Each structure stands twice: as structure tokens, then as C-alpha cells.
Coordinates of C-alpha atoms in Angstrom, one line a residue:
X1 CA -16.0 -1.1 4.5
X2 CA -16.5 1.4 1.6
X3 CA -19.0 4.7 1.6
X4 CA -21.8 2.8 -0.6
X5 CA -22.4 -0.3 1.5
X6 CA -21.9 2.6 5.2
X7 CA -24.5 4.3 3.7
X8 CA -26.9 1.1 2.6
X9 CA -26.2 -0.4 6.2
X10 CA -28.2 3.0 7.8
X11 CA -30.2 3.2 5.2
X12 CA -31.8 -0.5 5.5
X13 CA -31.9 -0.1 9.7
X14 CA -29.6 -3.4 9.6
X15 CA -26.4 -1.4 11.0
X16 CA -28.3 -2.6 14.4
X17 CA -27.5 -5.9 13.8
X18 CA -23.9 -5.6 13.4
X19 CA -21.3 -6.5 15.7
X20 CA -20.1 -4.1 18.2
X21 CA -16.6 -4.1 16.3
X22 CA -18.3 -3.7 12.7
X23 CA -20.4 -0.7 14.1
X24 CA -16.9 1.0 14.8
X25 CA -16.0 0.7 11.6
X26 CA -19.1 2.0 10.0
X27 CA -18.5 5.4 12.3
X28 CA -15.0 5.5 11.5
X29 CA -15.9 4.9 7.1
X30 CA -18.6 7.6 7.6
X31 CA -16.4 10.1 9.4
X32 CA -14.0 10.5 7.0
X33 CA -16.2 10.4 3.7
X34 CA -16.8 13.4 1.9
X35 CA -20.0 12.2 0.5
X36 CA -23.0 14.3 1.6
X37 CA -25.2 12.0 3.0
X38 CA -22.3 10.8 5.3
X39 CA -22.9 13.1 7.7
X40 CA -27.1 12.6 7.9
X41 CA -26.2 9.1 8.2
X42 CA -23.9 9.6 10.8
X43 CA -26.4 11.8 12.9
X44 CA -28.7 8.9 12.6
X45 CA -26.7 6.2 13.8
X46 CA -25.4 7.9 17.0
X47 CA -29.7 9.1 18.0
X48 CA -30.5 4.9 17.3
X49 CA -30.7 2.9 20.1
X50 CA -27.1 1.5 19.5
X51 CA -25.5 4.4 19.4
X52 CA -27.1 5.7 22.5
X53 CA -25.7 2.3 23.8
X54 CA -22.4 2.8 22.5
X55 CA -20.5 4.5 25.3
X56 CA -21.5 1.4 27.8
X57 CA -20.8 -1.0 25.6
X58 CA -17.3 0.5 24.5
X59 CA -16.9 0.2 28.3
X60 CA -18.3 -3.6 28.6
X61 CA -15.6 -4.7 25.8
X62 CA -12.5 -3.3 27.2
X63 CA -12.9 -5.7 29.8
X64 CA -13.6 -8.3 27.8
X65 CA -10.6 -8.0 25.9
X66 CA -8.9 -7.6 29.2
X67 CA -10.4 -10.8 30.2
X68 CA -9.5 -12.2 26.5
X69 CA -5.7 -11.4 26.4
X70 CA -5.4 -13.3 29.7
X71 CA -7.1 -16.0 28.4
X72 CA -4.9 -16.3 25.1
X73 CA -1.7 -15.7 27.2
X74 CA -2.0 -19.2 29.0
X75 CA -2.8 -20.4 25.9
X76 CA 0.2 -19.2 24.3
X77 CA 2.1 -20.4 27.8
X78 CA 1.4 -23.8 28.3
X79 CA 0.2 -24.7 24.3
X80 CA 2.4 -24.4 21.4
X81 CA 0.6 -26.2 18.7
X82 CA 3.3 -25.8 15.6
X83 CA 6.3 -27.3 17.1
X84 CA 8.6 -29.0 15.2
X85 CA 10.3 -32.2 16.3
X86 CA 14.2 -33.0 15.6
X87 CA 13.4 -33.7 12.0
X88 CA 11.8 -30.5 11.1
X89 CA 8.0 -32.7 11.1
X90 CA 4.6 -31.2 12.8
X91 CA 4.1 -32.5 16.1
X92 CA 0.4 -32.3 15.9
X93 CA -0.8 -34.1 13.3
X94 CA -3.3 -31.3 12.8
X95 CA -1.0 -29.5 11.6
X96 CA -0.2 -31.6 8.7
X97 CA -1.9 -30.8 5.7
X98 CA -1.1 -26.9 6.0
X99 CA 2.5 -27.7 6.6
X100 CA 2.6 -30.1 3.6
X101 CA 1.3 -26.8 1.9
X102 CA 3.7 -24.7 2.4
X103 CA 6.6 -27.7 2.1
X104 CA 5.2 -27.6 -1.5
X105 CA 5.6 -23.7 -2.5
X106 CA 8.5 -22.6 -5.0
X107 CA 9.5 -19.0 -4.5
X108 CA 9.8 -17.3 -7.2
X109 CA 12.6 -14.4 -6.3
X110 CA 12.0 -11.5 -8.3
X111 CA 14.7 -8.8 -8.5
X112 CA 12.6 -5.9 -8.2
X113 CA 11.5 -7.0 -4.3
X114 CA 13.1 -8.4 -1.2
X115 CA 14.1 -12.3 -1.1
X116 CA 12.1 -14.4 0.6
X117 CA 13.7 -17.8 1.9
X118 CA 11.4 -20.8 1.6
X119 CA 12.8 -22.4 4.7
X120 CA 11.6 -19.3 6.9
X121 CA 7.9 -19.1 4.7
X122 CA 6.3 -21.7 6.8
X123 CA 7.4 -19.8 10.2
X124 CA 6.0 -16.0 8.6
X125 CA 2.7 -17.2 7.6
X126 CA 2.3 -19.0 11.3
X127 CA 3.0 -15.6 13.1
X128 CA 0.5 -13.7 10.8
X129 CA -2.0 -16.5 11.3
X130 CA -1.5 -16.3 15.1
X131 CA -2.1 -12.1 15.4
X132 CA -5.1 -12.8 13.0
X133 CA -6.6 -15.4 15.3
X134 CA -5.8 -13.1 18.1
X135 CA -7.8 -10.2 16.9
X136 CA -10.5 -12.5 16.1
X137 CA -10.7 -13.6 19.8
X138 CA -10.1 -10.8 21.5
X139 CA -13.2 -9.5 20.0
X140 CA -14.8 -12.4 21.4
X141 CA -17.5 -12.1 24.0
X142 CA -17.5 -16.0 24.9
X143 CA -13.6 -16.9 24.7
X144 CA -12.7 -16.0 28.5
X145 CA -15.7 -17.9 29.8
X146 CA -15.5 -21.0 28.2
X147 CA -13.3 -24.0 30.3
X148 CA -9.6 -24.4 29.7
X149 CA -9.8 -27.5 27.5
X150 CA -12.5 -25.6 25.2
X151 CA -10.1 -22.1 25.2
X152 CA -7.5 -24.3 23.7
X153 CA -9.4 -26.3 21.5
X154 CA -10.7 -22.8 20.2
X155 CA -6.9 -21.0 20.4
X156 CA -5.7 -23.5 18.1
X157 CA -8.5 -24.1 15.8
X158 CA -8.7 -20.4 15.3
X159 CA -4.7 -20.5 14.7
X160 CA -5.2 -23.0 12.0
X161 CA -8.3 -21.8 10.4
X162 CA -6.3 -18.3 10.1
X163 CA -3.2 -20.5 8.3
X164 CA -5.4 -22.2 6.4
X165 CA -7.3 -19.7 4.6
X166 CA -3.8 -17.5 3.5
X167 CA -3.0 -21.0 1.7
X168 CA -6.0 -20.6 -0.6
X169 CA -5.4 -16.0 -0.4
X170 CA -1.6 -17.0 -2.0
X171 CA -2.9 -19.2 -4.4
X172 CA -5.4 -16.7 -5.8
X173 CA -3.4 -13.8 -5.3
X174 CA -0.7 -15.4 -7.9
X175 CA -3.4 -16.2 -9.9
X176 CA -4.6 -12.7 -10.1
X177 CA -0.9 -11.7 -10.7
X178 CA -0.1 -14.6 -13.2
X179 CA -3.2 -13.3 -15.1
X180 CA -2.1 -9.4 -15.1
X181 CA 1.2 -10.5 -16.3
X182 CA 0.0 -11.5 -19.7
X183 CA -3.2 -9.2 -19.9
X184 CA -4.5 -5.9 -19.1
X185 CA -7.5 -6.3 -21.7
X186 CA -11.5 -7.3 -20.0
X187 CA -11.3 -11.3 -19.4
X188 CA -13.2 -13.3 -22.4
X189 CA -15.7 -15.5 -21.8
X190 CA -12.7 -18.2 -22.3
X191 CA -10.2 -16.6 -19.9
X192 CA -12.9 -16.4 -17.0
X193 CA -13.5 -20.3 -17.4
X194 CA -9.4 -21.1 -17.6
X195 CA -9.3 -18.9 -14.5
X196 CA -12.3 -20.8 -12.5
X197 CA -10.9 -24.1 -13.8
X198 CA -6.9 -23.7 -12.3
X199 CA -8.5 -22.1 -9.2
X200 CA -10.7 -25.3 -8.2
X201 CA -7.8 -27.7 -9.0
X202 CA -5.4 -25.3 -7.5
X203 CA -7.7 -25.4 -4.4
X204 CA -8.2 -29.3 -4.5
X205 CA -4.6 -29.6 -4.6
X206 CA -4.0 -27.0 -1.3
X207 CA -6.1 -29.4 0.9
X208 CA -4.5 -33.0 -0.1
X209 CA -1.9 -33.5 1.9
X210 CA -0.5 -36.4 -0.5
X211 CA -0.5 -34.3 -3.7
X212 CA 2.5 -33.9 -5.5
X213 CA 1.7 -30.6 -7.1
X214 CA 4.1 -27.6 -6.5
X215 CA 3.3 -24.3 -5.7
X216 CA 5.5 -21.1 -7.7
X217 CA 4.6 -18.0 -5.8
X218 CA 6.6 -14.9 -6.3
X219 CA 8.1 -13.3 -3.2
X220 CA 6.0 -10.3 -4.3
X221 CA 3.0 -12.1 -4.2
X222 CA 3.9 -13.5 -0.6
X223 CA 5.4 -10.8 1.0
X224 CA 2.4 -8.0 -0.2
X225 CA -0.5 -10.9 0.7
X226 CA 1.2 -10.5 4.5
X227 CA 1.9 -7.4 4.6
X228 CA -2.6 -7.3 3.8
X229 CA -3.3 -9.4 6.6
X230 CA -0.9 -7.4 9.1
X231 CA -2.6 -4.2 7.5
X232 CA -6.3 -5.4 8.5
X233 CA -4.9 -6.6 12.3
X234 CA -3.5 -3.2 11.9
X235 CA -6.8 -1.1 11.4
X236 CA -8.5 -3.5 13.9
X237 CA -6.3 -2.5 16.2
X238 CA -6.5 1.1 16.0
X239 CA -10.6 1.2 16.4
X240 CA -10.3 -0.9 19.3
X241 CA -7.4 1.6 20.5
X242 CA -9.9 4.3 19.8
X243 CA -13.5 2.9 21.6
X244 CA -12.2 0.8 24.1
X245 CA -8.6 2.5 25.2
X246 CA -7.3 -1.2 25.4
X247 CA -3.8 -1.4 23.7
X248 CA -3.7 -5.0 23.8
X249 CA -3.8 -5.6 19.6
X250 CA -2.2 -2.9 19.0
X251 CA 1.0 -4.2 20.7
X252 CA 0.4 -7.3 19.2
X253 CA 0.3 -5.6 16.2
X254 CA 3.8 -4.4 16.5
X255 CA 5.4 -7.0 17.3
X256 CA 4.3 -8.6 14.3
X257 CA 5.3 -5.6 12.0
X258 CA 8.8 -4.6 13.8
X259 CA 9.6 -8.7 13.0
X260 CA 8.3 -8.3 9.0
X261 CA 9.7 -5.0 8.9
X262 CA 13.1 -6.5 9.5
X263 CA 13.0 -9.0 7.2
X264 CA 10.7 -6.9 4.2
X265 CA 12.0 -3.4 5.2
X266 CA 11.8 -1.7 1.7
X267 CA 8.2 -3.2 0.7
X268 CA 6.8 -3.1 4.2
X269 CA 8.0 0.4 4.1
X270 CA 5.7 1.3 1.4
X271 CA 2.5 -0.6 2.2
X272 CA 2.4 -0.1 6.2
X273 CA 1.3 3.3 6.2
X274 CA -1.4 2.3 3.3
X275 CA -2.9 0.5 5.5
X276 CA -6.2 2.8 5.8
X277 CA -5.9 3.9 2.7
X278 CA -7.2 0.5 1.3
X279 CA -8.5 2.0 -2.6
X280 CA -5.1 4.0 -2.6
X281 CA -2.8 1.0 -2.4
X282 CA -3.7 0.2 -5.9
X283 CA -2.3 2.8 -7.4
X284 CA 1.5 2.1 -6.1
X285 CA 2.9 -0.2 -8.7
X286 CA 2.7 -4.3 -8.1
X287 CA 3.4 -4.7 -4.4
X288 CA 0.4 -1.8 -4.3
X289 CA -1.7 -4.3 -6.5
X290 CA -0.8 -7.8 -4.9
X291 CA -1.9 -6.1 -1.7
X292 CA -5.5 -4.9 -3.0
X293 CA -5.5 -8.1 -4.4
X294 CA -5.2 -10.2 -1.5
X295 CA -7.2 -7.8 0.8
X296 CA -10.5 -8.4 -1.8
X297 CA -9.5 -12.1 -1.9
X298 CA -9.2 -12.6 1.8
X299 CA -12.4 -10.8 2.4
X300 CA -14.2 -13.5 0.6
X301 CA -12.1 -15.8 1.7
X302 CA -12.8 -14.9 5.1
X303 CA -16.7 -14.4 4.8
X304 CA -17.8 -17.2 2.7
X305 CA -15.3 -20.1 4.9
X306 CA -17.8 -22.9 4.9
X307 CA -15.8 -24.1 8.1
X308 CA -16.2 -21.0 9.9
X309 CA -17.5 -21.0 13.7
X310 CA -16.3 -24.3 14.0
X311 CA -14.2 -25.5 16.8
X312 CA -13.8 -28.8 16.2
X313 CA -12.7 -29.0 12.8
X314 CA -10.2 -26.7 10.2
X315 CA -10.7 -25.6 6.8
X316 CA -8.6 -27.8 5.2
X317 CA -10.2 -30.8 7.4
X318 CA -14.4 -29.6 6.3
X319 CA -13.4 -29.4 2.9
X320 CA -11.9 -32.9 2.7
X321 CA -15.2 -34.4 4.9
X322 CA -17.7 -32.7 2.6
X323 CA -15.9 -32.3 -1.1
X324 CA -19.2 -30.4 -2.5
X325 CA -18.3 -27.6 -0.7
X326 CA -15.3 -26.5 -2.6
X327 CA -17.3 -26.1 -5.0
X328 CA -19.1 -23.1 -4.6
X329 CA -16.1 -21.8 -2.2
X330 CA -14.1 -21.9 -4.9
X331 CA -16.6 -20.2 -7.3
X332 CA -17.0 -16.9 -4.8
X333 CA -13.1 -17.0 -4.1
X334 CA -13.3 -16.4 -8.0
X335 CA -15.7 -14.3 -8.0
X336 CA -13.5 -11.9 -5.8
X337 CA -10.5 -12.5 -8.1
X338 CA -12.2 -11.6 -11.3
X339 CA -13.4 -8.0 -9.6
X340 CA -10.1 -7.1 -8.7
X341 CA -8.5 -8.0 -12.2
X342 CA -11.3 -5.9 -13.4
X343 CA -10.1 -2.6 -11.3
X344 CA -6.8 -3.5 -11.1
X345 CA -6.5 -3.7 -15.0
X346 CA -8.4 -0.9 -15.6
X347 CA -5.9 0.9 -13.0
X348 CA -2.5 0.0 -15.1
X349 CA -4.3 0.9 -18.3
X350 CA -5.2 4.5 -17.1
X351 CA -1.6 4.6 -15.9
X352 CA -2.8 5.4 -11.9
X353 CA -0.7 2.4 -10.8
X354 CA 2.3 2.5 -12.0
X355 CA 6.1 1.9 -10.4
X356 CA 6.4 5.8 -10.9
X357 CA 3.6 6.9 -7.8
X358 CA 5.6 3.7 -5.9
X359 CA 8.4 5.3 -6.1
X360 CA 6.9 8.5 -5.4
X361 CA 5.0 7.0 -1.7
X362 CA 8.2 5.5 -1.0
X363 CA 10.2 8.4 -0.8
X364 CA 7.6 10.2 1.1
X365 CA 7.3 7.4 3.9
X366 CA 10.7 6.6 3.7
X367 CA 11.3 10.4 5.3
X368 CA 8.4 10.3 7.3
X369 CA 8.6 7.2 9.1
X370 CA 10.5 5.8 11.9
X371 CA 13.4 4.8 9.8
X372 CA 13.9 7.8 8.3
X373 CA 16.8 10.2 9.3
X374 CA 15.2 13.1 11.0
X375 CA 18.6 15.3 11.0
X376 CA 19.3 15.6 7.8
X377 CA 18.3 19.7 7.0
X378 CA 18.4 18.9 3.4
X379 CA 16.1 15.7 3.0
X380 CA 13.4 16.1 0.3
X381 CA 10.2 16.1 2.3
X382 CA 11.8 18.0 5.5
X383 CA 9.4 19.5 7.6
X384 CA 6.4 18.2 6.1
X385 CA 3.8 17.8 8.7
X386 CA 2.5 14.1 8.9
X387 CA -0.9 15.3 9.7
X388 CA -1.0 17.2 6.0
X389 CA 0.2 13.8 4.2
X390 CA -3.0 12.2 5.8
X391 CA -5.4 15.0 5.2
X392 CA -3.6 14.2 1.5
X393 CA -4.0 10.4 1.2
X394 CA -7.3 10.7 2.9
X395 CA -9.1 12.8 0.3
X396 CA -7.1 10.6 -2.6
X397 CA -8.0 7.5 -0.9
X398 CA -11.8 8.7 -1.1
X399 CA -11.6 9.9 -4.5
X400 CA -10.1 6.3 -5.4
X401 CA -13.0 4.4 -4.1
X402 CA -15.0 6.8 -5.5
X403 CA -14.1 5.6 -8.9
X404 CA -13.8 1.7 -7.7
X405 CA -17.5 1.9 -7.1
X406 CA -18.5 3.9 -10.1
X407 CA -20.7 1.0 -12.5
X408 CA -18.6 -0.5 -15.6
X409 CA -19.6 2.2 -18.2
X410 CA -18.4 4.8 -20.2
X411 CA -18.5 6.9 -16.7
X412 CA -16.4 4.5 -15.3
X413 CA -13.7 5.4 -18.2
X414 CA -14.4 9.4 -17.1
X415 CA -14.0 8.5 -13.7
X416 CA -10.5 7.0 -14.2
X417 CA -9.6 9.7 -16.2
X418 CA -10.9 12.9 -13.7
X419 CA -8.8 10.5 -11.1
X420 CA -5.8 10.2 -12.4
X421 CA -5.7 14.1 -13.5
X422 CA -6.6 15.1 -9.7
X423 CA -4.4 12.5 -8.7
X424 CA -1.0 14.2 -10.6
X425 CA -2.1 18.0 -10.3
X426 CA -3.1 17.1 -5.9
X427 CA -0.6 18.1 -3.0
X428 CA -0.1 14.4 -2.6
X429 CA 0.9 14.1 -6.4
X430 CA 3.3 17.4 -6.6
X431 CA 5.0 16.4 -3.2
X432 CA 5.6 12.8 -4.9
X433 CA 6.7 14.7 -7.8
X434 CA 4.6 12.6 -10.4
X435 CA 4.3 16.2 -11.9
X436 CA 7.9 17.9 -11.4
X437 CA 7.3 20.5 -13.9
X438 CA 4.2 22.5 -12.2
X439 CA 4.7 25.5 -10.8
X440 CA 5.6 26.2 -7.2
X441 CA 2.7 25.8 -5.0
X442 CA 3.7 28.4 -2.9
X443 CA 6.5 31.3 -3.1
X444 CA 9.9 31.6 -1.1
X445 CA 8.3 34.5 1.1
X446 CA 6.0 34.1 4.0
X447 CA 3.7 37.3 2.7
X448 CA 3.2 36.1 -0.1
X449 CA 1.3 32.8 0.6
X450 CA -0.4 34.2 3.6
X451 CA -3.7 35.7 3.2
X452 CA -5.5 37.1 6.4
X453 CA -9.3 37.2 5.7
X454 CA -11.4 39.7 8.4
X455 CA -14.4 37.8 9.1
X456 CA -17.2 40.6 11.0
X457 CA -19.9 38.8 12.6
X458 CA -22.8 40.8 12.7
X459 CA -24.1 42.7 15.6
X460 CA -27.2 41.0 17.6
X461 CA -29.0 42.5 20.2
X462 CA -28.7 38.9 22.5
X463 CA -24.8 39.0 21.5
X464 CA -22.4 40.3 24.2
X465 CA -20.8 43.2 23.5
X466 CA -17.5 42.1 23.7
X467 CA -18.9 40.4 20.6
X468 CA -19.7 42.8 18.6
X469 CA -17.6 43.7 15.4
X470 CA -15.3 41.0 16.7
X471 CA -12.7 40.1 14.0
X472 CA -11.9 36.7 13.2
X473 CA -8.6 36.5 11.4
X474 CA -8.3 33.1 9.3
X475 CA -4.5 32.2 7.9
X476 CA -4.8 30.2 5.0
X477 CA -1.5 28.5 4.2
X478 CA -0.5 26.4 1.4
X479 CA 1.7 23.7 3.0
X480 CA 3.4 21.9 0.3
X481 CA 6.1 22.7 -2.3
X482 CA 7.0 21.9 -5.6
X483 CA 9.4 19.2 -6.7
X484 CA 9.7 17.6 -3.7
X485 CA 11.4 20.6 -1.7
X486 CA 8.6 21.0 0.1
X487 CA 8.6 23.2 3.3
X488 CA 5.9 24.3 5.9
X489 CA 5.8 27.3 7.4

């Protein structure tokens, strides 16, 4: 959720509508904004009547999701509905057409990323599709109560639908990619038709189980449109950790990432920890784009499934039944693509997503995260504190959307300009070393970078005299260095 539609949803009273797990994330968007009327809007939302509520009902779903997570553990015990027979074949005939999907994808193996093996491709997309369903019905107030033949019934429908819909998020994504590849110039009239017109026969083609047509994805493509749908588990996760206390998704969550990781480590590597930094992820090179990409293209994916809510039928199955529907699934799906070739081309033109700031993030995380090598004195970004990167991506990240939701005008051109300056002369841009040959941020000795401000309050009658003339010394320290030898104090 971005800044504009937080501040619409108090605006319009219709945050009290929202869903318990929607409402977390509205608090959470307008906690870290930097936009004025964040912080009013905030006030308002907790004095409502939901936000008095809040504390009870944060209480009310951890045990749901207690009850939940029991529910989808039988499930997963005595249900297994993509097993493969002797031959390699679906069991379930359910199953079929989104098998017959992926048995029709041609990986494209580009150099610059990891490999992916077609034979595994089918396997990946299952496990992503089965944490997806599970943070969808963990949320769920209904799933623990319903019988055991209905829990399954809505397990595996879930499972599929979650399968289902990355078919038709890989598909677009290459589109989207396909289309950068040749252009970075505003889409023609012409270009927006030829792009509507291969997405609806693309689409047609996902769902037919006999069709013939094969499908070239890049392992880019596939690899960053995963790594998107592990990111969103990823954030749901951490606001449920954060309400509720339950650490149910988020070890879900891992398990799903520590077996990606293993198989992706270098790209993972770079967009894992984007993961709340949705805007930002733009700007680091193609995996960065591919993964905006499919994040905006799932969204509307995910929000305008015809299908969705039903427990009886998938996706693939509701759009075969009733043909029309593609139709105008297909034309929002578009919709979606168009707006992120907009920003995303607009982005690579105004050289804020480029390989370079990639690079840059990767070298960072690589120090910084679990799999970097903590004993070596000399690495580049040793003794950085992870709690400064943050406070770093955060205020880029916010800066980023800031220019994403700016109208498509001359301002919008200013706006990528200001952004890309702000984003090479910031903390986050010197410690990436987009701009090596700045001046040090701060000097070799302590002294010098240390100013001690005396703060006197003033002296009130009501004020305890132990109060009076009482200093308050303030340290202000600048934390990072330049060139990538950065050191805090």
C-alpha cells in the first residue's frame, strides 16, 4: 500500500471496512511516511472505533491462526494434491492444465543470472504457490471451522488458484521485459494494441491444456517473479509477527527462502532484503525491474481473479466455463503492465535503474547478511550498523514512491531528476559508491565529527528543581564513510 491511497483510505472513513490484516498495513505505510498528513491520519485511525478495537482483535487472530496452522498441517499430512505418478503425470487430474503449463515453458538462460533447470520449474512454482495459499488462510477467520472434507476442498483449491495465477504473472512479466528490451520510449497507440493483443492470446493459450504453443521465459523473469511473491508472504509475515506475536508465517516464510536461496543465492541475495522497500527495487538493474514488474502484475492479478472466493472451481477451470471473462481479465492484467513499463522506462531513461546501483545493493547485503563473512576486519562495509542501512533505504524507498506517484508531466521529469541526484549524493548512494569521488562524509578523528549541542530548558516555577538549567547533551554522528570504507563509531 503506498502513502496516497493510506491517506485516501482515512480520508474517505472506508479504512473501517478493511480487513483486520489490510488495517495493519495501513498503520505500518503511515508509520514510516514522511508525508505530513501521515501522522494526523495516523492519530485518527488509532481514536476510530477500529483502532480502539484493535488490541482485542490482534488478540482474537492469534488464535485464529493458531487454530489455522493446525488445520493446514492435516491437510498437508494426510493430502498431497501434486504428486506425481511413475511417469512423471499429475495424479489429480486437477492438476492438469497448470502442469501442462509449465510442461510448455522454454527457459531462456541468460548469462548475467543464475540457471534455472526446467525439470525443477514446475516443483519451485508449487512451493511458492503453497506458502501463498498458506498466508491467505491463515488469515482466514472461517478455515478452522469449516468440516474436514470442506478444509481440503479449500487447501487445495487455494493451492491451485495460487499456481494458477503466477502462470498468467510469468507470462506478463516477460511481456513487460520483452517490451523493455527493444524500447524505453512512451508506448504508441500501435505498441499498446500489439501488447493487449499477445497478452489475450498468450492468456488463452495458458488455460488450454491441448495447446501446442510454447512458452520462452528468461530465468530472470522467473527467478525475480518468485523471489515477488516470497517478498509479499515475506511482509505478510512480519505484520502478523508484529500484531499478533504468532510466528507461524514467518517460519513458513523461511523455509521457503533458505530453499530458493540455495538454488538463486546471488539474485535472491539482492532482492530479499528489498522486500519492504517495494518503489526501491526498481532502481537495481533488471532482476530489480522484473521484480516491480511482477509485484504490480500480481496485484492485479490477484484483485481482479474473476474465480476468486471460489472453492469449488480454479482459475484456469472459470475461465474455460465462462470464456467472456478473459476478456476484461486480460484487459486489467494489461492495464497493470502498461503502468509499470511507463515507470520502469522512465526509470532506465533517468539512469536510477541501472546494473551500477545493483551492483552497489549487492555488495552491501552481501556484507550485511547472513552469508556474509563477519570476520573479515577489512570487508568494505565493516561495522556498518544494519539499523542505519534501513533508516537509509527507508527514506530512499519513500522518496522513490514519491516520484512513482507524481502525475505524467513535466513535474514528473523534475521529479526523476531531484531523485536520482538525492539518490547518488544520499548515505545509501555514497556507501554503494555510485558517487566514489565525493568527499569523505566524515574525518579519521572522533572530534572532529562529533558535535555536542547544550540544550537549557528553561526554568518554570511547576518544574522540579532538579530540573532547572538541566543540560541535555545531543551527539550527532555521521555514520557512514566515503568510498565504501565506511566505519561507525
Amino acid at each position: 500500500m503506498d502513502i496516497k491511497k493510506a491517506l485516501e483510505l482515512i480520508e474517505s472513513g472506508r479504512f473501517e471496512e478493511l480487513d483486520i490484516d489490510d488495517v495493519w498495513e495501513l498503520i505500518n505505510t503511515l508509520s514510516v511516511s514522511s508525508e505530513p498528513q501521515a501522522f494526523q491520519a495516523l492519530v485518527k485511525l488509532q481514536n476510530s472505533k477500529i483502532g480502539q478495537s484493535l488490541p482485542q482483535m490482534n488478540m482474537q487472530m492469534q488464535y485464529i491462526i493458531e487454530q489455522n496452522a493446525q488445520a493446514i498441517e492435516k491437510q498437508e499430512k494426510n493430502f498431497s494434491l501434486f504428486d506425481l505418478d511413475k511417469k512423471g503425470q499429475p495424479l489429480h487430474k486437477e492438476i492438469l492444465p497448470i502442469f501442462n503449463f509449465f510442461s510448455r515453458i522454454e527457459v531462456e538462460n541468460k548469462e548475467e543470472t543464475e540457471k534455472v533447470e526446467p525439470q525443477k520449474l514446475f516443483e519451485q512454482a508449487v512451493s511458492i504457490a503453497v506458502l501463498t495459499a498458506k498466508k491467505d488462510l491463515a488469515l482466514d477467520k472461517n478455515f478452522s471451522r469449516q468440516k474436514p472434507e470442506e478444509q481440503e476442498k479449500t487447501y487445495a483449491n487455494t493451492v491451485l488458484m495460487a499456481v494458477e495465477e503466477s502462470a498468467f504473472v510469468l507470462v506478463s512479466n516477460q511481456i513487460l521485459e520483452d517490451t523493455l528490451n527493444k524500447k524505453h520510449t512512451p508506448l504508441s497507440k500501435v505498441d499498446r494494441e500489439e501488447i493487449a493483443t499477445k497478452a489475450e492470446k498468450s492468456f488463452q493459450d495458458v488455460i488450454r491444456p491441448k495447446s501446442q504453443t510454447k512458452f520462452q521465459l528468461t530465468n530472470s523473469n522467473i527467478i525475480s517473479t518468485f523471489a515477488a511473491e516470497i517478498n509479499r508472504a515475506g511482509n505478510k509475515a512480519d505484520l502478523v509477527e508484529k500484531n499478533t506475536g504468532s510466528k507461524y508465517l514467518k517460519k513458513e516464510v523461511e523455509k521457503i527462502d533458505n530453499k530458493i536461496q540455495e538454488t538463486y543465492p546471488e539474485t535472491m541475495q539482492l532482492l530479499r532484503p528489498l522486500a519492504q522497500y517495494k518503489k526501491l527495487t526498481i532502481t537495481a538493474g533488471r532482476a530489480g525491474r522484473n521484480v516491480f514488474g511482477a509485484d504490480v502484475i500480481a496485484k492485479a492479478v490477484h484483485e481482479q481473479n474473476p474465480a476468486k472466493g471460489q472453492q469449488d472451481v480454479s482459475l484456469f477451470a472459470f475461465l474455460k466455463k465462462q470464456p467472456a471473462k478473459i476478456k476484461s481479465f486480460s484487459r486489467n492484467i494489461v492495464r497493470s503492465l502498461k503502468k509499470a513499463y511507463t515507470i520502469m522506462s522512465e526509470a532506465i531513461n533517468f539512469q536510477v535503474s541501472s546494473e551500477k546501483i545493483a551492483d552497489g545493493f549487492r555488495h552491501i547485503f552481501a556484507f550485511l547478511g547472513k552469508h556474509s563473512n563477519q570476520e573479515d576486519k577489512t570487508a568494505k562495509y565493516n561495522n556498518v550498523g544494519i539499523k542505519t542501512l534501513e533508516g537509509n533505504l527507508r527514506i530512499v524507498s519513500a522518496q522513490a514512491s514519491q516520484v512513482i506517484n507524481t502525475p505524467t508531466t513535466d513535474k514528473r521529469v523534475i521529479a526523476w531528476k531531484d531523485f536520482h541526484n538525492n539518490l547518488y549524493n544520499s548515505q545509501l548512494g555514497r556507501a554503494m559508491a555510485l558517487n566514489p569521488e565525493r568527499a569523505e562524509l566524515t574525518p579519521d578523528k572522533a572530534e572532529d565529527y562529533t558535535k555536542i549541542t547544550s540544550i537549557i530548558l528553561p526554568d518554570k516555577k511547576k518544574q522540579p528543581k532538579s530540573m532547572v538549567g538541566k543540560t541535555l547533551n545531543f551527539i550527532n554522528r555521521a555514520i557512514l564513510s566515503p568510498r565504501g570504507s565506511n566505519k561507525a563509531r
